[in-house]
mmCIF file of C-alpha atoms in Angstrom:
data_model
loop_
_atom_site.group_PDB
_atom_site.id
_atom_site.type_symbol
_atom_site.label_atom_id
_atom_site.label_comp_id
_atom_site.label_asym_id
_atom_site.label_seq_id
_atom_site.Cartn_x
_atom_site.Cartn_y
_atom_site.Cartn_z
ATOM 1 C CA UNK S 1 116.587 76.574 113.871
ATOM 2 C CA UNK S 2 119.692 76.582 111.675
ATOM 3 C CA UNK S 3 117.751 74.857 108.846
ATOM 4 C CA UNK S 4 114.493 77.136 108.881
ATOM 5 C CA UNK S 5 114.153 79.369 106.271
ATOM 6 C CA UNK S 6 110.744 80.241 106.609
ATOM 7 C CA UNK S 7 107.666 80.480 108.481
ATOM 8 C CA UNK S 8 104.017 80.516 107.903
ATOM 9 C CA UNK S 9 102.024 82.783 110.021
ATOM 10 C CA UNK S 10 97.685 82.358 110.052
ATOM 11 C CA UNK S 11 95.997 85.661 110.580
ATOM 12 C CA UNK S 12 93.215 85.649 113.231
ATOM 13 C CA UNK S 13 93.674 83.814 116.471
ATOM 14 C CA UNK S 14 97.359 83.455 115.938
ATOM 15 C CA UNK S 15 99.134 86.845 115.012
ATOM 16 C CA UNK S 16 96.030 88.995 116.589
ATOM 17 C CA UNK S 17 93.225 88.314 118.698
ATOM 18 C CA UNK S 18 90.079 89.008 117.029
ATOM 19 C CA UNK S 19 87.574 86.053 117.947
ATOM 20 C CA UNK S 20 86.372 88.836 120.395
ATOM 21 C CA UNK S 21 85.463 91.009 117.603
ATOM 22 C CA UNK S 22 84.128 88.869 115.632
ATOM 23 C CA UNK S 23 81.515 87.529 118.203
ATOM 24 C CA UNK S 24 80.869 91.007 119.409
ATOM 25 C CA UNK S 25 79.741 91.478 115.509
ATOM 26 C CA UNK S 26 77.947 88.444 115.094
ATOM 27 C CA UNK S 27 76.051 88.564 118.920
ATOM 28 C CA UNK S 28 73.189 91.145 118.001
ATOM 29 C CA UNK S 29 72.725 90.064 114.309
ATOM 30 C CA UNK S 30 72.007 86.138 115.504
ATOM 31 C CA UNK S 31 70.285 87.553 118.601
ATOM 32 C CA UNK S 32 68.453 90.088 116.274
ATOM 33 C CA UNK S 33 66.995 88.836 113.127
ATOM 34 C CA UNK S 34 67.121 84.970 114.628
ATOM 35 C CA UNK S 35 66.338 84.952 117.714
ATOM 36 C CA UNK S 36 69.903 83.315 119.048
ATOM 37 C CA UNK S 37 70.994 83.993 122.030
ATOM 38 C CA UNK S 38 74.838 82.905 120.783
ATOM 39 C CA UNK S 39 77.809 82.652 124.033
ATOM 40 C CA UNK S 40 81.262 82.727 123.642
ATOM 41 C CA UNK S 41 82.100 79.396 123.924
ATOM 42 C CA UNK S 42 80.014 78.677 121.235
ATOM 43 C CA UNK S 43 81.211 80.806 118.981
ATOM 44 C CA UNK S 44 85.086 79.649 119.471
ATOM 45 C CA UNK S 45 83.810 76.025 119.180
ATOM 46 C CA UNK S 46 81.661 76.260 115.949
ATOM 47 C CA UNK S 47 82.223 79.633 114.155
ATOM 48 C CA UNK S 48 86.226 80.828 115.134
ATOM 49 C CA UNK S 49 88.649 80.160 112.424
ATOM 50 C CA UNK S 50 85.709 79.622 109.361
ATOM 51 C CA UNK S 51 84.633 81.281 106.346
ATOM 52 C CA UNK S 52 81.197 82.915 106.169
ATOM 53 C CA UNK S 53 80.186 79.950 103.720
ATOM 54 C CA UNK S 54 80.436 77.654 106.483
ATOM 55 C CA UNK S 55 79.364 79.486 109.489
ATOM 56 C CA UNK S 56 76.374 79.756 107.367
ATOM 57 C CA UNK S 57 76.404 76.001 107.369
ATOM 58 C CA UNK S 58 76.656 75.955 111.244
ATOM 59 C CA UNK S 59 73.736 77.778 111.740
ATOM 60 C CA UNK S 60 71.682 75.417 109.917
ATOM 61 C CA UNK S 61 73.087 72.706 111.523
ATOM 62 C CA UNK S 62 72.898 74.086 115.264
ATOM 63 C CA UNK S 63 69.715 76.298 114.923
ATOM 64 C CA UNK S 64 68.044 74.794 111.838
ATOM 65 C CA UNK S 65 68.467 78.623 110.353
ATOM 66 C CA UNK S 66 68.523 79.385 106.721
ATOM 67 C CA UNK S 67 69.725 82.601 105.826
ATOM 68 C CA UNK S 68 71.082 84.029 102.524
ATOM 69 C CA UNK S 69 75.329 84.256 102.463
ATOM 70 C CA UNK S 70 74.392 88.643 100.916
ATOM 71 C CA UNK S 71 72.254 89.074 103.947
ATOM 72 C CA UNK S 72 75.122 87.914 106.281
ATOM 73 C CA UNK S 73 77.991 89.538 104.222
ATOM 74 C CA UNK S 74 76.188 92.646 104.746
ATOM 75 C CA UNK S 75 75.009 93.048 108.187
ATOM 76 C CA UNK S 76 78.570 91.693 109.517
ATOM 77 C CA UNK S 77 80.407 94.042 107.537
ATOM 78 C CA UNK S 78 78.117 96.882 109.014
ATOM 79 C CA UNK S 79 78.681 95.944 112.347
ATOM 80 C CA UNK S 80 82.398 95.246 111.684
ATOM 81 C CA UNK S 81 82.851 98.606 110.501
ATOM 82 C CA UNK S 82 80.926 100.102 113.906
ATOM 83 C CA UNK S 83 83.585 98.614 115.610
ATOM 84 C CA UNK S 84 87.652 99.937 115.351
ATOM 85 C CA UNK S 85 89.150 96.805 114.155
ATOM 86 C CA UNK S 86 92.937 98.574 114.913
ATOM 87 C CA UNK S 87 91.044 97.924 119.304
ATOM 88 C CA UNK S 88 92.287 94.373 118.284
ATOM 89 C CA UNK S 89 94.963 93.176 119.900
ATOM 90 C CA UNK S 90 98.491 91.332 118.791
ATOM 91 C CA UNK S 91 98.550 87.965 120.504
ATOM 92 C CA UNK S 92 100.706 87.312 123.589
ATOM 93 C CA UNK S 93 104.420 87.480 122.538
ATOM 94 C CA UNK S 94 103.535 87.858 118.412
ATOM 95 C CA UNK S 95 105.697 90.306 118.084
ATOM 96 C CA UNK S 96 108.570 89.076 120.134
ATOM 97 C CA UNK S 97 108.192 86.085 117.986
ATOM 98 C CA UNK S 98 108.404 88.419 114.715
ATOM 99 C CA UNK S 99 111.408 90.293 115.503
ATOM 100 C CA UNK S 100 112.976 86.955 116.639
ATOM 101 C CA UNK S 101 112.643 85.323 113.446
ATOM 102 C CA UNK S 102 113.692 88.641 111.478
ATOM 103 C CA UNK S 103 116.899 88.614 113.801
ATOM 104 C CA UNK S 104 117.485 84.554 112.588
ATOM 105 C CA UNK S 105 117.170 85.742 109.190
ATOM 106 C CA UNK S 106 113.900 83.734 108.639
ATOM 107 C CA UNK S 107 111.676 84.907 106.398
ATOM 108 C CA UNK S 108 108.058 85.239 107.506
ATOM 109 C CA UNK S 109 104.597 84.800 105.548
ATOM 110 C CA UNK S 110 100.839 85.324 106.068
ATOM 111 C CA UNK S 111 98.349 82.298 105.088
ATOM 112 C CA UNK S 112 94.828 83.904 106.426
ATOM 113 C CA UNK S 113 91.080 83.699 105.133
ATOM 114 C CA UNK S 114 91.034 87.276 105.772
ATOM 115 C CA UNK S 115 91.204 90.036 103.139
ATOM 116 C CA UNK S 116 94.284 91.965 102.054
ATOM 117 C CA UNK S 117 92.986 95.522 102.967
ATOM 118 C CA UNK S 118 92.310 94.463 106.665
ATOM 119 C CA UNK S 119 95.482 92.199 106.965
ATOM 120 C CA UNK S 120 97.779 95.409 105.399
ATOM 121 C CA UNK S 121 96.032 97.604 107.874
ATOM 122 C CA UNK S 122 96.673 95.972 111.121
ATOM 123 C CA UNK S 123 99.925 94.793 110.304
ATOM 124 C CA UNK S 124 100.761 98.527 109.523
ATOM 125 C CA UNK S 125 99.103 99.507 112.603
ATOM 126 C CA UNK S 126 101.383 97.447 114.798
ATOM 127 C CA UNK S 127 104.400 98.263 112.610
ATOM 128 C CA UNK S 128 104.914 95.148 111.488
ATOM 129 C CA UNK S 129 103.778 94.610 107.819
ATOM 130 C CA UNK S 130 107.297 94.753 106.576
ATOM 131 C CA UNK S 131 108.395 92.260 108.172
ATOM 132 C CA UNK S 132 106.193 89.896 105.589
ATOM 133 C CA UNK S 133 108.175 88.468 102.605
ATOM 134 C CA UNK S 134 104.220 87.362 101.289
ATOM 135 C CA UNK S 135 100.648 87.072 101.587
ATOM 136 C CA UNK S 136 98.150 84.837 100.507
ATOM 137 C CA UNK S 137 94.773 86.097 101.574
ATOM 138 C CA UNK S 138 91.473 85.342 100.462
ATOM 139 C CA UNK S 139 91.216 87.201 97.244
ATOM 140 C CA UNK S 140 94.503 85.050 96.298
ATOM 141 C CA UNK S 141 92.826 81.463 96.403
ATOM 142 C CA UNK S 142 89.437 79.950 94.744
ATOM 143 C CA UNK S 143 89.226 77.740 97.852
ATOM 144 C CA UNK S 144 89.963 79.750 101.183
ATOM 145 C CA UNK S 145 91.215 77.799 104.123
ATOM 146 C CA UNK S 146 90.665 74.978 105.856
ATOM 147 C CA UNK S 147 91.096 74.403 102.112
ATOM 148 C CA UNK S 148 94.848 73.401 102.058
ATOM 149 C CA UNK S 149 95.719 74.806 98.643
ATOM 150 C CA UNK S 150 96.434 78.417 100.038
ATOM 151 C CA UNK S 151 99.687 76.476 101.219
#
C-alpha cells in the first residue's frame, strides 16, 4: 500500500447498492407498456451496470422490443423520482474502506455513468463527498462507461 496514491471508485454496485432501485423503477414500466414480466436476476445479468442506450439495446435483443431512448428517459426518471433515492444503501464496508484510504493518505476518485447531481447528493447524504479529490460522471465524457476513456 506504500506505493498507492490513488484509487478509483465506480458509483452504483460498488460504493452504494442501487441495482434494487433501479429494477424496482424499471419492473412496472417493462411490465406496463411491454408486457415484460422482468425478475431480478435478469435484470443484474443484462441491464445492471449499463447506460440507457444499451439497455435499450437489450430489450431488443431479449424481447424483440423497440422503444424510443425519450420515452424511456422519461418514464424512468418519473418513477426514479417516486422513489427516495437517499433509501439506497452504502455497500457492505464502503465506508470503512473510505476512511481507511483517507487515513493512508490515498486520495480517492469517482468514475460512474451516473450524473453529478445524484452522485453529490448521496455522497453528501452519507457524509462522505469530501472525501473525493474528483469526479468524472456522465456529463464529463462523450462516451460513458464501459467506454474506457472516462479513465
Amino acid at each position: 500500500m506504500k506505493d498507492l496514491k490513488a484509487v478509483f471508485f465506480d458509483f452504483d454496485g460498488t460504493l452504494v447498492d442501487s441495482e434494487r432501485f433501479y429494477f424496482e423503477a424499471w419492473k412496472p414500466i417493462l411490465k406496463y407498456h411491454f408486457s415484460i414480466d422482468l425478475d431480478f436476476e435478469t435484470w443484474i445479468q443484462h441491464f445492471a451496470g449499463h447506460t440507457l442506450a444499451r439497455n435499450l439495446l437489450t430489450m431488443k435483443e431479449l424481447w424483440d422490443v423497440e422503444v424510443k431512448e425519450e420515452f424511456m428517459w422519461r418514464t424512468t426518471r418519473e418513477n426514479y423520482a417516486q422513489q427516495d433515492m437517499l433509501s439506497i444503501p452504502l455497500m457492505p464496508h464502503a465506508r470503512e474502506l473510505i476512511h481507511f484510504l483517507v487515513e493512508q493518505d490515498i486520495q480517492i476518485g469517482l468514475v460512474t455513468s451516473n450524473f453529478r447531481p445524484t452522485v453529490d447528493r448521496m455522497l453528501t447524504h452519507y457524509d462522505l463527498h469530501e472525501h473525493f479529490s474528483w469526479f468524472v460522471t456522465r456529463e464529463d465524457v462523450v462516451n460513458p462507461k464501459p467506454n474506457p476513456s472516462c479513465y
